[in-house]
mmCIF file of C-alpha atoms and ligand atoms in Angstrom:
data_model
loop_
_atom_site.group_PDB
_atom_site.id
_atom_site.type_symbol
_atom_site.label_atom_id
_atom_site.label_comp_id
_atom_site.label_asym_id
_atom_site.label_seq_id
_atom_site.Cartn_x
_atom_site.Cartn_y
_atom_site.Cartn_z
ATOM 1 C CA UNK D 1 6.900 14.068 0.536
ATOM 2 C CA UNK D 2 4.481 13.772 3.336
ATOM 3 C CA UNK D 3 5.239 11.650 6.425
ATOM 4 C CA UNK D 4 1.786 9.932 6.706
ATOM 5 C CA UNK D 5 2.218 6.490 8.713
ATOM 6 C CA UNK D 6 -0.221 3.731 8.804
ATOM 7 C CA UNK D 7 -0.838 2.170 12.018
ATOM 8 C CA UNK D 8 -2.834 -0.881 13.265
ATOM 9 C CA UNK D 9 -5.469 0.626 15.761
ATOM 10 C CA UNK D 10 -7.789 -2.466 16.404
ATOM 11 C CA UNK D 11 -7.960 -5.852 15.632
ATOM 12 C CA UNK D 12 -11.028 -8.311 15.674
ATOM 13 C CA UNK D 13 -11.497 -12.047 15.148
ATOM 14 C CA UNK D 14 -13.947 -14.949 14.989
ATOM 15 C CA UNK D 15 -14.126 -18.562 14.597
ATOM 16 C CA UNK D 16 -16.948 -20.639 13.950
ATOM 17 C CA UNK D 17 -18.146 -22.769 16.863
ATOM 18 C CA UNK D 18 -17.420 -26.336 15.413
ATOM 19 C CA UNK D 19 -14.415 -27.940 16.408
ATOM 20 C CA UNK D 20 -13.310 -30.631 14.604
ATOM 21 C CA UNK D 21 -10.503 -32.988 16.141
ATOM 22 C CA UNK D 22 -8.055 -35.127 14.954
ATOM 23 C CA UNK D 23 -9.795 -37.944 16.223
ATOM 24 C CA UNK D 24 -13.138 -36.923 14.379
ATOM 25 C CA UNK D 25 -10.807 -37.125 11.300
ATOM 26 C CA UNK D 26 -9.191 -40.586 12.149
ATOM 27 C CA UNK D 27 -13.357 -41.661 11.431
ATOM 28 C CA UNK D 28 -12.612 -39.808 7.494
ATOM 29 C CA UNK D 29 -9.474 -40.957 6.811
ATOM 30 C CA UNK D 30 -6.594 -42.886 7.616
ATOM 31 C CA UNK D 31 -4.847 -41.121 10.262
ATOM 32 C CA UNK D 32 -4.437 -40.737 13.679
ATOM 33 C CA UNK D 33 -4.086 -37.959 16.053
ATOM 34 C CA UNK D 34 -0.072 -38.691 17.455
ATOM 35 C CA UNK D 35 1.026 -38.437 13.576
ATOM 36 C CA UNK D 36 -0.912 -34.866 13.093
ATOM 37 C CA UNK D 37 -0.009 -33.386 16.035
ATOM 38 C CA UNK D 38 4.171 -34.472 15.953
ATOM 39 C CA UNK D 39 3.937 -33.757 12.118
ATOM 40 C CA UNK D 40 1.890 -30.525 12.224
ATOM 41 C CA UNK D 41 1.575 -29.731 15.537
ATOM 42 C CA UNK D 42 -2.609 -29.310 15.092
ATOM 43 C CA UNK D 43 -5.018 -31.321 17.512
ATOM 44 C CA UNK D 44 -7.988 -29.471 16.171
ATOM 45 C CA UNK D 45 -9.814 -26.817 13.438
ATOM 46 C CA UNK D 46 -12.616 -25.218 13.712
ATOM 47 C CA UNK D 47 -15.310 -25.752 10.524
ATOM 48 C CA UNK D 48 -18.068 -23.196 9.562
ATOM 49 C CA UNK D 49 -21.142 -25.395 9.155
ATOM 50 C CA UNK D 50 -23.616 -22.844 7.681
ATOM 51 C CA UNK D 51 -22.208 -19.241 5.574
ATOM 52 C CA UNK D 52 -20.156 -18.366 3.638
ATOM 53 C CA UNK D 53 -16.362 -16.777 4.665
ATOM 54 C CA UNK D 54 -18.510 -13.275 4.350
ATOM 55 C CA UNK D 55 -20.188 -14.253 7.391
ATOM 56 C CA UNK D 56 -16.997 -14.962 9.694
ATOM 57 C CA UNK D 57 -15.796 -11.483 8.668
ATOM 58 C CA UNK D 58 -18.926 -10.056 9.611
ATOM 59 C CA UNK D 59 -17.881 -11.077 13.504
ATOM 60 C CA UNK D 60 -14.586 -9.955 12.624
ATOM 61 C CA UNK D 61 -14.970 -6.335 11.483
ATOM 62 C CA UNK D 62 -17.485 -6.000 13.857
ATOM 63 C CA UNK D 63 -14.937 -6.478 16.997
ATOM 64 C CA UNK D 64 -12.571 -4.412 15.423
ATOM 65 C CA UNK D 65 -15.183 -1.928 15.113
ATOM 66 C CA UNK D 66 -16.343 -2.540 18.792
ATOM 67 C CA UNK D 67 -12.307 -2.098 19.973
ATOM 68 C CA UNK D 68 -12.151 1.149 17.794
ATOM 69 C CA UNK D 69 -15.927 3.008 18.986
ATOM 70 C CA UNK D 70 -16.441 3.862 15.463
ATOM 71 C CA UNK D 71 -19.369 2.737 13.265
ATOM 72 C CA UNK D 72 -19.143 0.676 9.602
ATOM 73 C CA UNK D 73 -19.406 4.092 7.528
ATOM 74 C CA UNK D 74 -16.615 5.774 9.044
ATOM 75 C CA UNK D 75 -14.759 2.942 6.823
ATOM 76 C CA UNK D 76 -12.753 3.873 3.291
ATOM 77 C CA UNK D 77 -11.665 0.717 2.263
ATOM 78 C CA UNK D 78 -12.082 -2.940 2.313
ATOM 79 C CA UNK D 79 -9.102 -4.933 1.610
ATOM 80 C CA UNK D 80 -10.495 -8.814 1.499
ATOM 81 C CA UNK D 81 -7.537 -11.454 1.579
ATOM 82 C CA UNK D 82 -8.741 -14.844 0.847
ATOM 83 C CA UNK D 83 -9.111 -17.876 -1.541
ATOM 84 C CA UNK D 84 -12.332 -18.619 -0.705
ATOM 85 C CA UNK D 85 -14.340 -15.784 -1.443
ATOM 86 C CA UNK D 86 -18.090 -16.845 -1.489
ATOM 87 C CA UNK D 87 -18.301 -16.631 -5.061
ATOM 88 C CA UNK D 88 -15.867 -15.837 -8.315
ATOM 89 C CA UNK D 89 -17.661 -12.119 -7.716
ATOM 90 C CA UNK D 90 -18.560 -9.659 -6.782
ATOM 91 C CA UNK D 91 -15.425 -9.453 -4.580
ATOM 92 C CA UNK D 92 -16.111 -10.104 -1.243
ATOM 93 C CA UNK D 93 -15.434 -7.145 -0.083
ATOM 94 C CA UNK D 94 -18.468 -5.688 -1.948
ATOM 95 C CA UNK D 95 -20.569 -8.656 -0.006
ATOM 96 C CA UNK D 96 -19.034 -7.501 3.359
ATOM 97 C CA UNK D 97 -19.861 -4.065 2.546
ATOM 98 C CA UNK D 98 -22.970 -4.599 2.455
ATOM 99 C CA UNK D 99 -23.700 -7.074 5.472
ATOM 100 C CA UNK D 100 -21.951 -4.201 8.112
ATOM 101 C CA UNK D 101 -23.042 -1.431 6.100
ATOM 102 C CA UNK D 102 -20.057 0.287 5.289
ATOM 103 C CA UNK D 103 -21.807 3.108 3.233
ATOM 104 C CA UNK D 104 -19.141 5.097 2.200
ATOM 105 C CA UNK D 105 -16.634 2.498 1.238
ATOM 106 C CA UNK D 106 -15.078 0.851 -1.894
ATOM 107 C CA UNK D 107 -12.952 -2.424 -1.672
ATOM 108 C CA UNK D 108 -11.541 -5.470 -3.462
ATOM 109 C CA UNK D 109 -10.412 -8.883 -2.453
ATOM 110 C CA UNK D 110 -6.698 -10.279 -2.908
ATOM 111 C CA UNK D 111 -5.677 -13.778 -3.871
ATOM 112 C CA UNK D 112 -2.298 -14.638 -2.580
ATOM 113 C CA UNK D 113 -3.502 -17.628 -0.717
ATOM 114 C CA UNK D 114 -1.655 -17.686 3.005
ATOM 115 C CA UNK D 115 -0.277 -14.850 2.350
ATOM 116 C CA UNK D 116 -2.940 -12.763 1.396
ATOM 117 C CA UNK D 117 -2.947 -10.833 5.011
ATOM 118 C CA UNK D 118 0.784 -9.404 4.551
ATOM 119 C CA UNK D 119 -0.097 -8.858 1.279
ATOM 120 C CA UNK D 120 -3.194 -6.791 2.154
ATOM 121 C CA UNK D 121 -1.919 -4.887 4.892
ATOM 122 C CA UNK D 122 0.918 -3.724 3.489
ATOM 123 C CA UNK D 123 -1.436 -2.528 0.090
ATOM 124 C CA UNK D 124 -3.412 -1.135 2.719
ATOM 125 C CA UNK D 125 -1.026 0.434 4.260
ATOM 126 C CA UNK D 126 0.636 2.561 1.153
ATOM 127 C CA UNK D 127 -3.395 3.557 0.872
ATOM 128 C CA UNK D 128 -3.146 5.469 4.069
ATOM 129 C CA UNK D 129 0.629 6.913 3.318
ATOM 130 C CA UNK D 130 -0.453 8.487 0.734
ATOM 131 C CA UNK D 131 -3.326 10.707 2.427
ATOM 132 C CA UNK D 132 -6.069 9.592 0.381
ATOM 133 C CA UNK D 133 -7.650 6.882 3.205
ATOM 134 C CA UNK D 134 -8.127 7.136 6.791
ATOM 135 C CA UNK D 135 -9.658 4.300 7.842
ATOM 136 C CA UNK D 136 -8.831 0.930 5.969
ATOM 137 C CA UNK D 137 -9.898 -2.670 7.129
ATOM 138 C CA UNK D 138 -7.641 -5.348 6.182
ATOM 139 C CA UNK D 139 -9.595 -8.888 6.469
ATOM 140 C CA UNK D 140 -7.946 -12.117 6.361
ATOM 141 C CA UNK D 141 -10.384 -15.026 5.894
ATOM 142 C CA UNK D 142 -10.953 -18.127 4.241
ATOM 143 C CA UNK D 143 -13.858 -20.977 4.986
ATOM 144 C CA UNK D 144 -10.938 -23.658 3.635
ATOM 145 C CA UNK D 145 -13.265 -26.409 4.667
ATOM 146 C CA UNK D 146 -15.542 -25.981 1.376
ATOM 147 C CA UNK D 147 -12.312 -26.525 -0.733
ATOM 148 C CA UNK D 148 -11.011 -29.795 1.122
ATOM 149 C CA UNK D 149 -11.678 -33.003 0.509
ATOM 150 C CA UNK D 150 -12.336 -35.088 3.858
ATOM 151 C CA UNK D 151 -11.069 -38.310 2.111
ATOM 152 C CA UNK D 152 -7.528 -37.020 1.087
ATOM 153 C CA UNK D 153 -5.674 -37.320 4.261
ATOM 154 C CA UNK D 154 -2.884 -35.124 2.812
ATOM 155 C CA UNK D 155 -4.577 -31.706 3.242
ATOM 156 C CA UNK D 156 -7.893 -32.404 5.001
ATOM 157 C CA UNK D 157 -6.391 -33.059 8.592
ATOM 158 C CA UNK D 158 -4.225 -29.383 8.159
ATOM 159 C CA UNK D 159 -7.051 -26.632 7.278
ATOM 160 C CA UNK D 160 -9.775 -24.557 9.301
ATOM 161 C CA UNK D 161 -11.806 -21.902 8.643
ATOM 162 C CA UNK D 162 -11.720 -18.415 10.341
ATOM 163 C CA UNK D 163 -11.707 -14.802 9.616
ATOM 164 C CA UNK D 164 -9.221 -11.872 11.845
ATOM 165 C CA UNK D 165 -9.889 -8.427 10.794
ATOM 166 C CA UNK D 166 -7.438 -4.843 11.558
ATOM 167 C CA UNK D 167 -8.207 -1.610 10.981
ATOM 168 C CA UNK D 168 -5.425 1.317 9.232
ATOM 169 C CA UNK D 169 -5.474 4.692 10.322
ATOM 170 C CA UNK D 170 -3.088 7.321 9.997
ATOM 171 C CA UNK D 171 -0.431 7.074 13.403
ATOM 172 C CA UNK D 172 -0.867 9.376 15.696
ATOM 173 C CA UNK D 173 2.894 9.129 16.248
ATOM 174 C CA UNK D 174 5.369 8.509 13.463
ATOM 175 C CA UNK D 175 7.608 6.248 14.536
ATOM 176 C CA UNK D 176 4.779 3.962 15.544
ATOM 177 C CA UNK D 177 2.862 1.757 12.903
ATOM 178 C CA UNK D 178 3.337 -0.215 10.110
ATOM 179 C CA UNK D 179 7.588 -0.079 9.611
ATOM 180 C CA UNK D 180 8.750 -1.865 6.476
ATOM 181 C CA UNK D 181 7.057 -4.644 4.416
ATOM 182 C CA UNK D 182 8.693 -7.081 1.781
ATOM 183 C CA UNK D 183 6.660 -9.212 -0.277
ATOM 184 C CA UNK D 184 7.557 -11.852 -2.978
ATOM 185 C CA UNK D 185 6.064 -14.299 -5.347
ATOM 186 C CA UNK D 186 7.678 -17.037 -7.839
ATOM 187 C CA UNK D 187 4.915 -18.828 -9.623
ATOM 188 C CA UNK D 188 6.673 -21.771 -10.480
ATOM 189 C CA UNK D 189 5.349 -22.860 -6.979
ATOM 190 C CA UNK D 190 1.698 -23.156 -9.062
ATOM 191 C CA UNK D 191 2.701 -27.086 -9.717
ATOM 192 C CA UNK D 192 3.128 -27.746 -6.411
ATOM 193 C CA UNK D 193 -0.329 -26.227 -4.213
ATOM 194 C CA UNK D 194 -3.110 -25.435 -6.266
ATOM 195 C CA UNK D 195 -7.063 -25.632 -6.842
ATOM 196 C CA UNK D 196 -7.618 -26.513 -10.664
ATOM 197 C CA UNK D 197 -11.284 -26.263 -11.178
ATOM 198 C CA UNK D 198 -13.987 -23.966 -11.590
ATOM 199 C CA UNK D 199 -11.663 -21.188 -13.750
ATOM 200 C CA UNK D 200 -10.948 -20.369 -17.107
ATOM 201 C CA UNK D 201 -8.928 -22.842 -17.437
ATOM 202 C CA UNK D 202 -10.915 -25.887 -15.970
ATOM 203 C CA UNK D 203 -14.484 -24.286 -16.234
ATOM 204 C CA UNK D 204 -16.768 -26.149 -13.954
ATOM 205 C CA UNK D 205 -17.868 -29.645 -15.178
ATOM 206 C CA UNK D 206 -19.022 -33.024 -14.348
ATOM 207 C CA UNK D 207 -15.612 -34.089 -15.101
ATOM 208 C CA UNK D 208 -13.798 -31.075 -13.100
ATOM 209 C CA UNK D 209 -15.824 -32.910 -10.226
ATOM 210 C CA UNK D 210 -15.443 -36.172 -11.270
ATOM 211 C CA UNK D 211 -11.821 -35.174 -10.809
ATOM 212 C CA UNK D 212 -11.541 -33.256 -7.743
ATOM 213 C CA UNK D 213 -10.531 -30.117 -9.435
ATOM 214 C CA UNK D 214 -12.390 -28.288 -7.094
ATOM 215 C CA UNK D 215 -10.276 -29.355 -4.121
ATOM 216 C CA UNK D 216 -7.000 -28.186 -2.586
ATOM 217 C CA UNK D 217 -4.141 -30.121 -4.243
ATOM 218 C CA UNK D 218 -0.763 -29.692 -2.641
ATOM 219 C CA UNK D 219 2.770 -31.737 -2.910
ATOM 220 C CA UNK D 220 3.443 -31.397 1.193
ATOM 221 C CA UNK D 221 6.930 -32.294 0.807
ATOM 222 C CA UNK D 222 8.074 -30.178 -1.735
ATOM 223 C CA UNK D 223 6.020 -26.974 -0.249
ATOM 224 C CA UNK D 224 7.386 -27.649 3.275
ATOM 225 C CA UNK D 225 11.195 -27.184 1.627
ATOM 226 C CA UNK D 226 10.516 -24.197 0.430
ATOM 227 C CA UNK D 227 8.412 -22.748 2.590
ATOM 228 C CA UNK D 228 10.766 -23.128 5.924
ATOM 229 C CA UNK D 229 13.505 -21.389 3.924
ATOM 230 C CA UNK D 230 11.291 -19.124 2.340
ATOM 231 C CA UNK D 231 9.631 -17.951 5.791
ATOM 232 C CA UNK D 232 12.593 -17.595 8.114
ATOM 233 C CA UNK D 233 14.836 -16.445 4.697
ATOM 234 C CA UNK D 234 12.072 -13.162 4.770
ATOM 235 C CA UNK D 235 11.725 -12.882 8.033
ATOM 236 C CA UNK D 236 15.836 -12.436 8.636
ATOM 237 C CA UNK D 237 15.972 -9.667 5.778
ATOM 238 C CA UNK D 238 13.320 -7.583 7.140
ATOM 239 C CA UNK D 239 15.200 -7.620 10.491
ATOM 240 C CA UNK D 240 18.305 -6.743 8.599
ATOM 241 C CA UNK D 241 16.708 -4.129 7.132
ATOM 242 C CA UNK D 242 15.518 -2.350 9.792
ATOM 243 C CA UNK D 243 18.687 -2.940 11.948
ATOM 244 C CA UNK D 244 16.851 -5.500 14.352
ATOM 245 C CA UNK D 245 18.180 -8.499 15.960
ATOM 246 C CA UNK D 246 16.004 -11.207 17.479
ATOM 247 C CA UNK D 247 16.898 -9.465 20.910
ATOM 248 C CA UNK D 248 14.789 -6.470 19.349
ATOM 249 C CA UNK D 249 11.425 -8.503 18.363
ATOM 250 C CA UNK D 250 9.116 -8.637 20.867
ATOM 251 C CA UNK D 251 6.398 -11.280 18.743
ATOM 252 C CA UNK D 252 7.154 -13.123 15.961
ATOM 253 C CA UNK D 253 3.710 -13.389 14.138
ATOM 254 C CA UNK D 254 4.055 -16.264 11.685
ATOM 255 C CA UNK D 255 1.336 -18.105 9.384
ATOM 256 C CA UNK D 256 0.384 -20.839 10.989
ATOM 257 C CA UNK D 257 0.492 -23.705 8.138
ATOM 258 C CA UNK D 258 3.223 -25.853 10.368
ATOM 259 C CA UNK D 259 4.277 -26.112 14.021
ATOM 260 C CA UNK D 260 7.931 -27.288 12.148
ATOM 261 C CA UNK D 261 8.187 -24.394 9.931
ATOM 262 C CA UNK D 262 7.393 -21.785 12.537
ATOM 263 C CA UNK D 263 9.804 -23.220 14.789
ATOM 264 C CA UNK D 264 12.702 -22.886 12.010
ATOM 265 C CA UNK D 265 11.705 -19.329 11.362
ATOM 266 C CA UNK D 266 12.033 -18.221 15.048
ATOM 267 C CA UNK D 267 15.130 -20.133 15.523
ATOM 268 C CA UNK D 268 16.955 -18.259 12.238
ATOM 269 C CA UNK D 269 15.995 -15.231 14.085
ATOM 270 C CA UNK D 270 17.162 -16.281 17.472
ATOM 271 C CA UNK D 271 14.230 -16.176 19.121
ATOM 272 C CA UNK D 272 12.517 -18.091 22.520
ATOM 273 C CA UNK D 273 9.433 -19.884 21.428
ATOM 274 C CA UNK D 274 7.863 -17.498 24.067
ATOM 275 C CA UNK D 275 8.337 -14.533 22.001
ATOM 276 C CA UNK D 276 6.069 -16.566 19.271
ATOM 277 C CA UNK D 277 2.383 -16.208 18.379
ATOM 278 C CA UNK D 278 1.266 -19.870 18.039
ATOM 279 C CA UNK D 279 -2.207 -21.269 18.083
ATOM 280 C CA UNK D 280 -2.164 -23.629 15.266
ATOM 281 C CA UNK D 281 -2.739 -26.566 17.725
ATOM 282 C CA UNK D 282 -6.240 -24.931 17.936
ATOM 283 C CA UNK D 283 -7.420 -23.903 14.506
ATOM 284 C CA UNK D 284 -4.981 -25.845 12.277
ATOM 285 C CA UNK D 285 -3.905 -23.046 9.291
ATOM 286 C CA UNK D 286 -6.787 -20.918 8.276
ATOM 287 C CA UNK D 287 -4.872 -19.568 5.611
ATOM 288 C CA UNK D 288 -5.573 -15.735 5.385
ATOM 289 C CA UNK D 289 -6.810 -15.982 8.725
ATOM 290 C CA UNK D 290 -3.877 -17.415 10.743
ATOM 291 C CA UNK D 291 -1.845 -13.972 11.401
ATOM 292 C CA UNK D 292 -4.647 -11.709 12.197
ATOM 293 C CA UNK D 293 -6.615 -14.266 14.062
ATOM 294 C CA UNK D 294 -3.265 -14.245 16.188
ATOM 295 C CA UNK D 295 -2.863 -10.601 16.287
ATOM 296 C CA UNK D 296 -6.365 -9.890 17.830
ATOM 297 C CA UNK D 297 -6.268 -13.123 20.351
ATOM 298 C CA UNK D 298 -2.825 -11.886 21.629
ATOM 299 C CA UNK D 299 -3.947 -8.635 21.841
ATOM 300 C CA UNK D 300 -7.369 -9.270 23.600
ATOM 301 C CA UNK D 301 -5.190 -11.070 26.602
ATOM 302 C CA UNK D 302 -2.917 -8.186 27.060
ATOM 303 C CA UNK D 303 -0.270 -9.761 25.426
ATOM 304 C CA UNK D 304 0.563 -6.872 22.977
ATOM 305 C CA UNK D 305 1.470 -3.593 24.682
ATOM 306 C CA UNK D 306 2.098 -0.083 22.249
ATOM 307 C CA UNK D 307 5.551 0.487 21.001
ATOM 308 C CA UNK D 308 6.764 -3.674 21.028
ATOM 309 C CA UNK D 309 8.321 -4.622 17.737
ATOM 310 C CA UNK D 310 6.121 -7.259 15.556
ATOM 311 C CA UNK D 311 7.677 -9.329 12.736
ATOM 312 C CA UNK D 312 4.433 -10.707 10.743
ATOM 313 C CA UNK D 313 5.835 -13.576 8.201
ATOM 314 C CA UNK D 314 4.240 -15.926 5.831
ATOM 315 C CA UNK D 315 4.725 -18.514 3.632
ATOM 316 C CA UNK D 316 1.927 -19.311 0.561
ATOM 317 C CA UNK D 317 0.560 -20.859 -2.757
ATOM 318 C CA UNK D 318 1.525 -19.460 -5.438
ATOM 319 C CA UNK D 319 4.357 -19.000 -4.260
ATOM 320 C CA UNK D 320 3.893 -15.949 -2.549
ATOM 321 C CA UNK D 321 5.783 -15.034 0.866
ATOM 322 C CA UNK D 322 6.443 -12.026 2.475
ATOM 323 C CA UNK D 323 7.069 -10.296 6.402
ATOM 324 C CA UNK D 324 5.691 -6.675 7.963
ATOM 325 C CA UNK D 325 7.540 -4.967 10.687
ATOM 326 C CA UNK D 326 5.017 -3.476 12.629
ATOM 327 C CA UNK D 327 6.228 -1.077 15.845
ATOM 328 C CA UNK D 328 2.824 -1.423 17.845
ATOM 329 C CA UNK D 329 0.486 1.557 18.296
ATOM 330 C CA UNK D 330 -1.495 1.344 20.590
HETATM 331 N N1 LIG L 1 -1.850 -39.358 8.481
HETATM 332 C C1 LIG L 1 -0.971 -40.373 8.526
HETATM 333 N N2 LIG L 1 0.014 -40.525 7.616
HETATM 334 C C2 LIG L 1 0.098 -39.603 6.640
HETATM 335 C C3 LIG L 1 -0.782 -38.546 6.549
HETATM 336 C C4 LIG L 1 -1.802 -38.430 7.515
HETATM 337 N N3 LIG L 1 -2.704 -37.443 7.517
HETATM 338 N N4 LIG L 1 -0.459 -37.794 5.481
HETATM 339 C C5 LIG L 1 0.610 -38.376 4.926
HETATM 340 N N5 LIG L 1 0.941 -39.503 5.608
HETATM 341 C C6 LIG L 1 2.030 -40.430 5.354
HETATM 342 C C7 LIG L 1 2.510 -40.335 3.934
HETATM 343 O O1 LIG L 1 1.739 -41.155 3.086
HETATM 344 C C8 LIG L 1 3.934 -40.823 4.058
HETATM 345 O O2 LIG L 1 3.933 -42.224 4.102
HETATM 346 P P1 LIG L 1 5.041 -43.058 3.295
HETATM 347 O O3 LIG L 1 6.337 -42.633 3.923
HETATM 348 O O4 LIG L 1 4.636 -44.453 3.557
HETATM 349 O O5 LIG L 1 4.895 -42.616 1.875
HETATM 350 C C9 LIG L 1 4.367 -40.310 5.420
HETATM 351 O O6 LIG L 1 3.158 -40.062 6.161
HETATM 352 C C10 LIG L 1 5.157 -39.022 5.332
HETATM 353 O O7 LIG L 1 4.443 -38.127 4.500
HETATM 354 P P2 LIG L 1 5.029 -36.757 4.062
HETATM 355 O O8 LIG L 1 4.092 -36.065 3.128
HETATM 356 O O9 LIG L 1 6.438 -36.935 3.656
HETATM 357 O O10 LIG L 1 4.976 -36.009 5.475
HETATM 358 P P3 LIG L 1 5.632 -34.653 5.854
HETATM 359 O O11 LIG L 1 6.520 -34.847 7.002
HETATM 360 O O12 LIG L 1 6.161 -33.912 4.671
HETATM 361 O O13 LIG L 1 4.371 -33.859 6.412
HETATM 362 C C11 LIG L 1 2.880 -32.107 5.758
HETATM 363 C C12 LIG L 1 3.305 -33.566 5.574
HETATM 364 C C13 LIG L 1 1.766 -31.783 4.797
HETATM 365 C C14 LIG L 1 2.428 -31.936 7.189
HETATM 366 C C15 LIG L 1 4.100 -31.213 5.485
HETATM 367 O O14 LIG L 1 4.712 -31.619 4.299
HETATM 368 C C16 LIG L 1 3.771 -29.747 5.412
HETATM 369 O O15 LIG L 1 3.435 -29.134 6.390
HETATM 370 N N6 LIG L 1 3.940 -29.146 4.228
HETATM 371 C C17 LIG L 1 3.886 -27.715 4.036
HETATM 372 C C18 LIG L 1 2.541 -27.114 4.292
HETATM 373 C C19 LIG L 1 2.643 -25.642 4.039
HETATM 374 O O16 LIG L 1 3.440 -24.937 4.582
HETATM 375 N N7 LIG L 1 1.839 -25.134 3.147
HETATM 376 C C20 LIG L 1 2.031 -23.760 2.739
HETATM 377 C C21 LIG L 1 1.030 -22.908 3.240
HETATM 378 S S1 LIG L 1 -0.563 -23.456 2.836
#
């Protein structure tokens, strides 16, 4: 047995420079700003005009690169979380490679939608516990604005695109890093969010257009039910786990898909909305994005300090949910 521990030593982030409001999107659809922002809690999203979600990790890695002082081909590993990689493949990851230059590396992407960060990091993670990697980035982005449709005021007015980027190393000290992770899926939650088109199953057509397969489908109602148990459900057994009570968590780091949901979840752990990394009002849910893109604004203002106790939870299609306890390193 070796007593490797994976650690979070930078994080980086970008957004694209478009914002788009909810009063640009009362001009697209029938809506208006009070109902998105007491229903959702976003007022805007940022929207990546020209590139594809390769390019907003490009920022990304960069900064975390930047934070770190090392250079792209010091990197092992690219982990790639998102469901909008620029194409079907290569992966992403291979695409990012390239465009920093990461020389010596081999990576893959993962699909598990707004989950895909949790999911990647702790992958990542059990890459650098073993002893095989010592340097692994975990990117979380997704450029959801080329899935949506701006006339379908059900999911256009709650996505933006963004990329947040960490890098693994081994910890320095053991008892700091990446704790405990539990993940799930249940994919009977595939009839409820969903993109159709452009797959084996629905290879693209003029009638997977004419239909809007190629668009984000997704039954709010019935996702919002599960997802607010689902989320704070995870997020209490990972604190059980490790013995924690709210008192103990010093940031709750939740997806950022609803202002409602994330209020539930830190409320089932007994937390102050202080204690909570929010910025959905800004960026609206960036899927893959959203917890990362937290992580590295929080930490860039100070916020996080080495040795606090991070509960990272999320909430996805597929289903797929999960949370990370993360004791912070550094
Ligand atoms: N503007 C104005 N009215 C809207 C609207 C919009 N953009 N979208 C829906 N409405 C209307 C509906 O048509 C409905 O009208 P009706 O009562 O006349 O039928 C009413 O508002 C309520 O709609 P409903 O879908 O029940 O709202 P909701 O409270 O469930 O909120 C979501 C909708 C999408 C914000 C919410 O369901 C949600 O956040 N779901 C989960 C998202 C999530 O976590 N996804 C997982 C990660 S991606």
């Amino acid at each position: 047995m070796n007593n490797i521990r994976a650690a979070i030593t930078a994080v980086g982030h970008y957004v694209p420079e478009k914002v788009l409001t909810n009063h640009d999107l009362e001009k697209l659809v029938e809506t208006n700003d009070e109902w998105i922002r007491t229903r959702t809690g976003i007022s805007e999203r940022r929207i990546m005009e020209n590139g594809a979600t390769s390019d907003m990790a490009v920022p990304a890695v960069q900064m975390v690169l930047k934070n770190r002082g090392i250079t792209a081909d010091e990197i092992d590993v690219i982990i790639f979380a998102t469901v909008t990689p620029d194409m079907f493949f290569p992966a992403t990851a291979c695409v990012l490679q390239e465009k920093i230059g990461a020389n010596k590396a081999w990576g893959f992407d993962i699909s598990a939608a707004c989950s895909g960060f949790v999911y990647a990091l702790s992958v990542g993670s059990q890459l650098v516990e073993t002893g095989a990697y010592k340097k692994v980035i975990v990117v979380g982005a997704d450029k959801m604005s080329a899935i949506l449709d701006y006339t379908d005021r059900n999911t256009c007015i709650l996505f933006g695109d963004g990329a947040g980027a960490v890098l693994l190393e081994p910890s320095s000290d053991e008892s700091l890093g990446v704790i405990d992770h539990k993940l799930y899926s249940d994919g009977t939650g595939g009839d409820f969010l969903y993109m159709k088109g452009g797959g084996s199953l629905n290879p693209p057509s003029h009638q997977t257009v004419e239909d809007k397969l190629h668009y984000i489908y997704q039954d709010g109602k019935s996702v919002f039910k599960v997802a607010v148990v689902g989320m704070a459900d995870v997020s209490e057994e990972i604190l059980k786990r490790n013995n924690l009570t709210g008192a103990d968590v010093d940031w709750l780091v939740p997806h950022q898909a609803n202002l409602r949901i994330i209020d539930a979840t830190a409320n089932r752990m007994g937390l102050d909305k202080s204690k909570v990394m929010i910025n959905i009002s800004k960026y609206g849910n960036t899927t893959a994005a959203t917890i990362p893109l937290c992580l590295s604004e929080w930490w860039h203002a100070g916020k996080v300090k080495k040795g606090q106790n991070l509960i990272l939870a999320s909430f996805g299609a597929g289903y797929t949910w999960g949370a990370v306890y993360v004791k912070w390193a550094y």
